[in-house]
Amino acid sequence: MPVQYSERSFAPAFATPSAAVPSWLCRASLSVCLFITVTLACLPAHADPPAPQTPAASANQTSPPPTVFKANPEVQALLDKGRAALQAGKTNEAADLYEQALTRARTLADRKGETEALRGRGNVYKAVKEPQKAIELYQQALSVAQSLKDATGQGNALANIGNVYSDTSQPQKALEFYQQALPLHRASGDKNGEASTLNNIGSVYGATGQPQKALEFFQQVLTIYRATGDKNGEAYALTGIGLVYSDTSQPQKALEFYQQTLSLYRATGHKDGEAGTLANIGNVYLNTSQPQKALEFYQQALPLHRASGDKHGEADTLNGIGVVYSTTGQPEKALEFLQQALPLHRASGDKNGEADTLDALSGVEQRLHHPGLALAHSRQAVALLEELRANLGGYSESKSSLLASKLPVYYDCIALL
């Protein structure tokens, strides 16, 4: 849950304003046929790994409590300051503080402090969109944690690497690291880490068009947060469940979960969560042909996203407003909002959102009698989706599910040829 703490970065954001896909369109034969057709016409010229199983403990054995590793207090103080600076968007200051923490940890032979300082530096590079450097630092942190036999540190470093791959539109690689992290979180008794990683796994399945698998993981997240009394965590899990119901054309159930989510976020004063939930409610109304109600919720969400600096949420909400104006016969206003959304999607590296906005722009350009621009935007959207599919590896359930969930984009492209 990225809006709560840094370990979570792959939020369940797979529901975006789009036409519902009829179930008969999801047949594998049609998906393969359409893939071949569109690849030839529209483009500018492996199976999911099994979830690791935690061995069942013997009835006669009691596992020893996990070792808890702590950084030196002096190092921890620097780490805390670095984390606060990063959360405030002060990346240069955060980098300096984490570097000081790393130097001090090594001087004191504080291996736990070294692990956390390396992860902190990785978080800075992730924040400034230098994913390769972030991965290198997370791998160094993982190596130190392994030498220390620190299950918590290993789980966090693996999850961090997964987050980078998710941010760079490589969900299959993200899934591999999340599935390595999960048993380590469980072994160390780290409930927050376990819930975060379960959420991220669910989000990968949701983003790759496998909502039922996503639902299984979000329900596990909900159970953990209710047990620990974490109200923001509970709200976040409810959001994931609501997104699944929205994605599977069950709008009334989606609204029920979103209303629970909204109440929890408002009770805890969590503005980011409130903004995202308002936008999700807007999506439900938009997808059920109630554009004016959708607009009301998007307009409540937009200033909250902007106030918190959530560019991803702002882009999705601008996209939703643009689609509302497009569907209500106001293409010029639609163009204004969609053109604001596009650079934000690109800046955040959200290729899925970028593809949705390009597809919406294509529709608007058609209404404005600009066929050349419409086709160009449609081809760009298809190219992005094919890039996402390529990152899923060989032909797999994830790959075919993503194609099925995005068939309208491909059909739009074909119609323009």
Coordinates of C-alpha atoms in Angstrom, one line a residue:
M1 CA 0.0 0.0 0.0
P2 CA 2.3 2.8 -1.3
V3 CA 0.3 5.6 0.3
Q4 CA 1.0 4.1 3.7
Y5 CA 4.6 3.0 3.8
S6 CA 7.4 2.6 1.4
E7 CA 7.4 -1.2 1.2
R8 CA 4.3 -1.1 -1.0
S9 CA 4.5 0.3 -4.4
F10 CA 2.3 -1.8 -6.6
A11 CA -1.2 -0.6 -5.8
P12 CA -4.2 -2.4 -7.2
A13 CA -4.9 0.0 -10.0
F14 CA -6.1 -2.3 -12.7
A15 CA -9.6 -0.8 -13.0
T16 CA -9.7 2.1 -15.3
P17 CA -12.6 3.7 -17.2
S18 CA -13.2 1.4 -20.1
A19 CA -15.9 -0.5 -21.9
A20 CA -16.9 -3.9 -20.3
V21 CA -15.6 -6.9 -22.2
P22 CA -18.3 -9.5 -22.9
S23 CA -17.4 -13.0 -21.6
W24 CA -17.6 -14.6 -25.0
L25 CA -14.7 -12.4 -26.1
C26 CA -12.4 -14.1 -23.7
R27 CA -12.2 -17.4 -25.6
A28 CA -8.6 -18.4 -26.3
S29 CA -9.1 -19.0 -30.0
L30 CA -10.4 -15.5 -30.6
S31 CA -7.6 -14.0 -28.5
V32 CA -4.9 -15.7 -30.6
C33 CA -6.7 -14.8 -33.9
L34 CA -7.0 -11.2 -32.9
F35 CA -3.4 -11.0 -31.7
I36 CA -2.2 -12.2 -35.1
T37 CA -4.5 -9.8 -36.9
V38 CA -3.6 -6.7 -34.9
T39 CA 0.1 -7.4 -34.8
L40 CA 0.2 -7.4 -38.6
A41 CA -2.1 -4.5 -39.0
C42 CA -1.7 -2.1 -36.1
L43 CA 1.8 -2.1 -34.8
P44 CA 4.4 0.3 -36.1
A45 CA 6.2 -2.3 -37.7
H46 CA 5.6 -18.4 -19.7
A47 CA 3.4 -19.8 -17.3
D48 CA 3.0 -18.2 -13.8
P49 CA 5.4 -19.6 -11.3
P50 CA 3.7 -21.5 -8.5
A51 CA 3.4 -19.7 -5.2
P52 CA 5.9 -20.9 -2.7
Q53 CA 4.4 -23.2 -0.1
T54 CA 5.4 -22.8 3.6
P55 CA 6.2 -26.3 5.0
A56 CA 3.7 -27.4 7.6
A57 CA 5.2 -27.5 11.1
S58 CA 5.2 -30.8 12.8
A59 CA 2.6 -31.2 15.5
N60 CA 5.3 -32.2 18.0
Q61 CA 7.7 -29.3 17.1
T62 CA 7.7 -25.7 18.3
S63 CA 9.5 -23.3 16.0
P64 CA 12.0 -21.1 17.8
P65 CA 11.0 -17.4 17.8
P66 CA 12.6 -15.5 14.9
T67 CA 15.6 -13.5 15.6
V68 CA 14.9 -9.7 15.7
F69 CA 17.7 -7.6 14.3
K70 CA 17.9 -3.9 15.1
A71 CA 20.1 -1.2 13.8
N72 CA 22.4 0.8 16.1
P73 CA 20.4 3.7 17.6
E74 CA 22.8 6.3 16.1
V75 CA 22.3 4.7 12.6
Q76 CA 18.6 4.3 13.2
A77 CA 18.2 8.0 13.8
L78 CA 19.9 8.8 10.5
L79 CA 17.7 6.2 8.8
D80 CA 14.5 7.8 10.3
K81 CA 15.6 11.2 9.1
G82 CA 16.3 9.9 5.6
R83 CA 12.9 8.2 5.4
A84 CA 11.1 11.4 6.5
A85 CA 13.0 13.4 3.9
L86 CA 12.1 10.9 1.2
Q87 CA 8.5 11.0 2.1
A88 CA 8.6 14.8 1.9
G89 CA 10.0 14.5 -1.6
K90 CA 13.4 15.8 -0.6
T91 CA 15.4 13.2 -2.5
N92 CA 18.8 14.9 -2.3
E93 CA 18.6 15.3 1.4
A94 CA 17.4 11.7 1.8
A95 CA 20.3 10.5 -0.3
D96 CA 22.8 12.4 1.9
L97 CA 21.2 11.0 5.1
Y98 CA 21.2 7.4 3.9
E99 CA 24.8 7.8 2.8
Q100 CA 25.7 9.0 6.3
A101 CA 23.8 6.1 7.8
L102 CA 25.6 3.6 5.5
T103 CA 29.1 5.0 6.4
R104 CA 28.3 5.0 10.1
A105 CA 26.9 1.5 10.0
R106 CA 30.0 0.1 8.3
T107 CA 32.2 1.9 10.8
L108 CA 30.3 0.3 13.6
A109 CA 30.1 -3.1 11.9
D110 CA 26.3 -2.7 12.2
R111 CA 25.1 -5.2 9.5
K112 CA 21.4 -4.5 10.1
G113 CA 22.0 -0.8 9.8
E114 CA 24.0 -1.4 6.6
T115 CA 21.1 -3.4 5.2
E116 CA 18.5 -0.7 5.9
A117 CA 20.8 2.1 4.6
L118 CA 21.3 0.3 1.3
R119 CA 17.6 -0.2 1.0
G120 CA 17.1 3.5 1.8
R121 CA 19.5 4.5 -1.0
G122 CA 17.7 2.1 -3.3
N123 CA 14.4 3.8 -2.4
V124 CA 15.9 7.2 -3.4
Y125 CA 16.9 5.9 -6.8
K126 CA 13.5 4.3 -7.3
A127 CA 11.9 7.6 -6.5
V128 CA 14.0 9.5 -9.0
K129 CA 13.3 6.9 -11.7
E130 CA 16.6 5.2 -11.9
P131 CA 15.4 1.6 -11.6
Q132 CA 18.7 -0.2 -12.4
K133 CA 20.6 1.6 -9.7
A134 CA 17.8 0.9 -7.3
I135 CA 17.9 -2.8 -8.1
E136 CA 21.7 -2.9 -7.6
L137 CA 21.4 -1.4 -4.1
Y138 CA 18.5 -3.7 -3.1
Q139 CA 20.6 -6.7 -4.2
Q140 CA 23.4 -5.5 -2.0
A141 CA 21.0 -5.1 0.8
L142 CA 19.7 -8.6 0.1
S143 CA 23.3 -10.0 0.2
V144 CA 24.0 -8.4 3.6
A145 CA 20.7 -9.6 5.0
Q146 CA 21.4 -13.2 3.8
S147 CA 24.8 -13.1 5.5
L148 CA 23.1 -12.0 8.7
K149 CA 20.3 -14.6 8.3
D150 CA 17.9 -11.8 8.7
A151 CA 14.6 -13.0 7.3
T152 CA 12.8 -9.7 7.6
G153 CA 15.6 -7.9 5.8
Q154 CA 15.7 -10.5 3.0
G155 CA 11.9 -10.3 2.6
N156 CA 12.0 -6.5 2.4
A157 CA 14.8 -6.4 -0.1
L158 CA 13.1 -9.0 -2.3
A159 CA 9.8 -7.1 -2.2
N160 CA 11.7 -3.9 -3.0
I161 CA 13.1 -5.5 -6.2
G162 CA 9.7 -6.7 -7.1
N163 CA 8.4 -3.2 -6.7
V164 CA 10.9 -1.9 -9.2
Y165 CA 9.9 -4.5 -11.7
S166 CA 6.2 -3.7 -11.2
D167 CA 7.0 0.0 -11.7
T168 CA 8.8 -0.7 -14.9
S169 CA 5.9 -2.8 -16.3
Q170 CA 7.4 -6.2 -15.8
P171 CA 4.7 -7.8 -13.7
Q172 CA 5.9 -11.4 -14.2
K173 CA 9.4 -10.6 -12.9
A174 CA 7.8 -8.7 -10.0
L175 CA 5.7 -11.7 -9.2
E176 CA 8.8 -13.9 -9.0
F177 CA 10.4 -11.7 -6.3
Y178 CA 7.1 -11.2 -4.4
Q179 CA 6.7 -15.0 -4.2
Q180 CA 10.3 -15.3 -2.8
A181 CA 9.6 -12.5 -0.2
L182 CA 6.3 -14.0 1.1
P183 CA 7.6 -17.0 3.0
L184 CA 10.4 -14.9 4.5
H185 CA 7.9 -12.4 5.8
R186 CA 5.9 -15.3 7.3
A187 CA 8.9 -16.9 8.8
S188 CA 9.9 -13.7 10.5
G189 CA 6.4 -13.0 11.8
D190 CA 6.3 -9.7 9.9
K191 CA 2.6 -9.2 9.4
N192 CA 2.9 -5.8 7.7
G193 CA 5.4 -7.2 5.2
E194 CA 3.3 -10.3 4.6
A195 CA 0.2 -8.2 4.0
S196 CA 2.1 -5.8 1.7
T197 CA 3.5 -8.7 -0.4
L198 CA 0.1 -10.5 -0.6
N199 CA -1.4 -7.2 -1.8
N200 CA 1.3 -6.8 -4.4
I201 CA 0.8 -10.3 -5.7
G202 CA -2.9 -9.7 -5.9
S203 CA -2.2 -6.5 -7.8
V204 CA -0.1 -8.3 -10.3
Y205 CA -2.8 -10.7 -11.0
G206 CA -5.4 -7.9 -11.2
A207 CA -3.2 -5.9 -13.6
T208 CA -2.7 -8.9 -15.8
G209 CA -6.4 -9.7 -16.2
Q210 CA -6.7 -12.5 -13.6
P211 CA -9.3 -11.0 -11.1
Q212 CA -10.3 -14.2 -9.4
K213 CA -6.6 -14.9 -8.4
A214 CA -6.4 -11.2 -7.3
L215 CA -9.4 -11.7 -5.1
E216 CA -7.9 -14.6 -3.3
F217 CA -4.9 -12.6 -2.3
F218 CA -6.8 -9.4 -1.3
Q219 CA -9.0 -11.4 1.0
Q220 CA -5.9 -12.7 2.8
V221 CA -4.7 -9.1 3.1
L222 CA -8.1 -8.1 4.6
T223 CA -7.9 -10.9 7.2
I224 CA -4.5 -9.9 8.3
Y225 CA -5.3 -6.2 8.7
R226 CA -8.5 -6.9 10.6
A227 CA -6.6 -9.1 12.9
T228 CA -4.0 -6.4 13.6
G229 CA -6.5 -3.6 13.8
D230 CA -4.9 -1.6 11.0
K231 CA -7.8 0.5 9.7
N232 CA -5.9 2.0 6.8
G233 CA -4.7 -1.5 5.8
E234 CA -8.3 -2.8 6.0
A235 CA -9.5 0.0 3.8
Y236 CA -6.8 -0.8 1.3
A237 CA -7.7 -4.5 1.2
L238 CA -11.4 -3.5 0.7
T239 CA -10.3 -1.3 -2.2
G240 CA -8.6 -4.3 -3.9
I241 CA -11.7 -6.4 -3.5
G242 CA -13.9 -3.6 -4.8
L243 CA -11.6 -3.3 -7.9
V244 CA -12.0 -7.0 -8.6
Y245 CA -15.8 -6.7 -8.5
S246 CA -15.7 -3.7 -10.7
D247 CA -13.4 -5.5 -13.1
T248 CA -15.7 -8.5 -13.3
S249 CA -18.9 -6.4 -14.0
Q250 CA -20.4 -6.5 -10.5
P251 CA -20.8 -2.8 -10.0
Q252 CA -23.2 -2.9 -7.0
K253 CA -20.8 -5.2 -5.0
A254 CA -17.9 -2.9 -6.0
L255 CA -19.8 0.1 -4.7
E256 CA -20.5 -1.6 -1.4
F257 CA -16.8 -2.2 -0.8
Y258 CA -15.8 1.2 -1.9
Q259 CA -18.3 2.8 0.5
Q260 CA -16.8 0.8 3.4
T261 CA -13.4 2.0 2.2
L262 CA -14.4 5.6 2.0
S263 CA -15.8 5.6 5.5
L264 CA -12.6 4.1 6.9
Y265 CA -10.3 6.5 5.1
R266 CA -12.3 9.5 6.2
A267 CA -12.3 8.2 9.8
T268 CA -8.5 8.0 9.8
G269 CA -8.0 11.2 7.8
H270 CA -6.2 9.4 5.0
K271 CA -6.6 11.9 2.1
D272 CA -4.7 9.8 -0.5
G273 CA -6.9 6.8 0.2
E274 CA -10.0 9.0 0.1
A275 CA -9.1 10.5 -3.2
G276 CA -8.4 7.0 -4.8
T277 CA -11.7 5.7 -3.5
L278 CA -13.7 8.6 -4.8
A279 CA -12.1 8.1 -8.2
N280 CA -12.9 4.4 -8.1
I281 CA -16.5 5.1 -7.3
G282 CA -16.5 7.5 -10.3
N283 CA -15.2 4.6 -12.5
V284 CA -18.1 2.4 -11.5
Y285 CA -20.6 5.1 -12.4
L286 CA -18.8 5.8 -15.7
N287 CA -18.8 2.1 -16.6
T288 CA -22.5 1.8 -15.8
S289 CA -23.4 4.7 -18.1
Q290 CA -23.9 7.3 -15.4
P291 CA -21.4 9.9 -16.6
Q292 CA -22.8 12.9 -14.5
K293 CA -22.5 10.9 -11.3
A294 CA -19.1 9.8 -12.3
L295 CA -18.0 13.4 -12.9
E296 CA -19.2 14.4 -9.4
F297 CA -16.9 11.9 -7.8
Y298 CA -13.9 12.6 -10.1
Q299 CA -14.2 16.3 -9.3
Q300 CA -14.0 15.5 -5.6
A301 CA -11.0 13.3 -6.1
L302 CA -8.9 15.5 -8.4
P303 CA -8.0 18.3 -5.9
L304 CA -7.1 15.7 -3.2
H305 CA -4.8 13.9 -5.6
R306 CA -3.1 17.2 -6.5
A307 CA -2.8 18.3 -2.9
S308 CA -1.0 15.1 -2.0
G309 CA 1.2 15.1 -5.1
D310 CA -0.1 11.8 -6.3
K311 CA 0.6 12.1 -10.1
H312 CA -0.6 8.6 -10.8
G313 CA -4.0 9.2 -9.2
E314 CA -4.2 12.6 -10.8
A315 CA -3.6 11.1 -14.3
D316 CA -6.2 8.4 -13.8
T317 CA -8.8 10.9 -12.6
L318 CA -8.1 13.3 -15.4
N319 CA -8.5 10.4 -17.8
G320 CA -11.9 9.6 -16.3
I321 CA -13.0 13.2 -16.6
G322 CA -11.9 13.2 -20.2
V323 CA -13.9 10.1 -20.9
V324 CA -17.0 11.6 -19.3
Y325 CA -16.8 14.6 -21.6
S326 CA -16.2 12.4 -24.6
T327 CA -19.2 10.2 -23.9
T328 CA -21.4 13.3 -23.3
G329 CA -20.6 14.8 -26.7
Q330 CA -18.1 17.4 -25.6
P331 CA -14.9 16.4 -27.4
E332 CA -13.0 19.7 -27.0
K333 CA -13.3 19.5 -23.2
A334 CA -12.4 15.8 -23.3
L335 CA -9.3 16.6 -25.3
E336 CA -8.3 19.2 -22.7
F337 CA -8.3 16.7 -19.8
L338 CA -6.9 13.7 -21.7
Q339 CA -4.0 15.8 -22.9
Q340 CA -3.3 16.7 -19.2
A341 CA -3.4 13.0 -18.3
L342 CA -1.0 11.7 -20.9
P343 CA 2.2 13.3 -19.8
L344 CA 1.5 12.4 -16.2
H345 CA 1.1 8.7 -17.1
R346 CA 4.4 8.9 -19.1
A347 CA 6.2 10.6 -16.2
S348 CA 5.1 7.9 -13.8
G349 CA 5.9 5.0 -16.1
D350 CA 2.3 3.8 -16.1
K351 CA 2.1 2.1 -19.6
N352 CA -1.3 0.6 -18.9
G353 CA -2.8 4.0 -18.0
E354 CA -1.0 5.6 -20.9
A355 CA -2.5 3.1 -23.3
D356 CA -6.0 3.8 -21.9
T357 CA -5.6 7.5 -22.4
L358 CA -4.2 7.1 -25.9
D359 CA -7.2 4.9 -26.8
A360 CA -9.6 7.6 -25.4
L361 CA -7.7 10.3 -27.3
S362 CA -8.2 8.3 -30.5
G363 CA -11.9 8.2 -29.9
V364 CA -12.0 12.0 -29.3
E365 CA -9.9 12.7 -32.5
Q366 CA -12.4 10.7 -34.5
R367 CA -15.2 12.9 -33.2
L368 CA -13.2 15.9 -34.2
H369 CA -12.7 14.5 -37.7
H370 CA -8.9 14.0 -37.3
P371 CA -8.5 10.4 -38.7
G372 CA -4.7 10.6 -38.9
L373 CA -4.3 11.5 -35.3
A374 CA -6.9 9.0 -34.2
L375 CA -5.0 6.1 -36.0
A376 CA -1.7 7.3 -34.7
H377 CA -2.9 7.3 -31.0
S378 CA -4.6 4.0 -31.5
R379 CA -1.4 2.4 -32.8
Q380 CA 0.6 3.8 -29.9
A381 CA -1.9 2.3 -27.5
V382 CA -1.6 -1.1 -29.1
A383 CA 2.2 -0.9 -29.2
L384 CA 2.2 -0.2 -25.4
L385 CA -0.1 -3.1 -24.7
E386 CA 2.1 -5.4 -26.8
E387 CA 5.1 -4.2 -24.8
L388 CA 3.3 -5.1 -21.6
R389 CA 2.4 -8.5 -23.0
A390 CA 6.0 -9.1 -24.1
N391 CA 7.1 -8.4 -20.5
L392 CA 5.0 -11.3 -19.4
G393 CA 7.3 -13.8 -21.1
G394 CA 6.0 -16.8 -23.1
Y395 CA 2.4 -17.5 -23.9
S396 CA 0.7 -17.8 -20.5
E397 CA -2.6 -17.3 -18.7
S398 CA -1.4 -13.8 -17.7
K399 CA -0.6 -12.9 -21.3
S400 CA -3.9 -14.1 -22.7
S401 CA -5.9 -12.6 -19.9
L402 CA -4.3 -9.2 -20.4
L403 CA -5.2 -9.4 -24.1
A404 CA -8.8 -10.4 -23.4
S405 CA -9.2 -7.5 -20.9
K406 CA -7.9 -5.0 -23.5
L407 CA -9.7 -6.3 -26.6
P408 CA -11.7 -3.0 -27.1
V409 CA -8.4 -1.1 -27.7
Y410 CA -7.4 -3.6 -30.4
Y411 CA -10.8 -3.5 -32.0
D412 CA -10.7 0.3 -32.0
C413 CA -7.4 0.1 -33.9
I414 CA -8.8 -2.4 -36.5
A415 CA -11.8 -0.1 -37.1
L416 CA -9.6 2.8 -38.1
L417 CA -7.6 0.9 -40.7

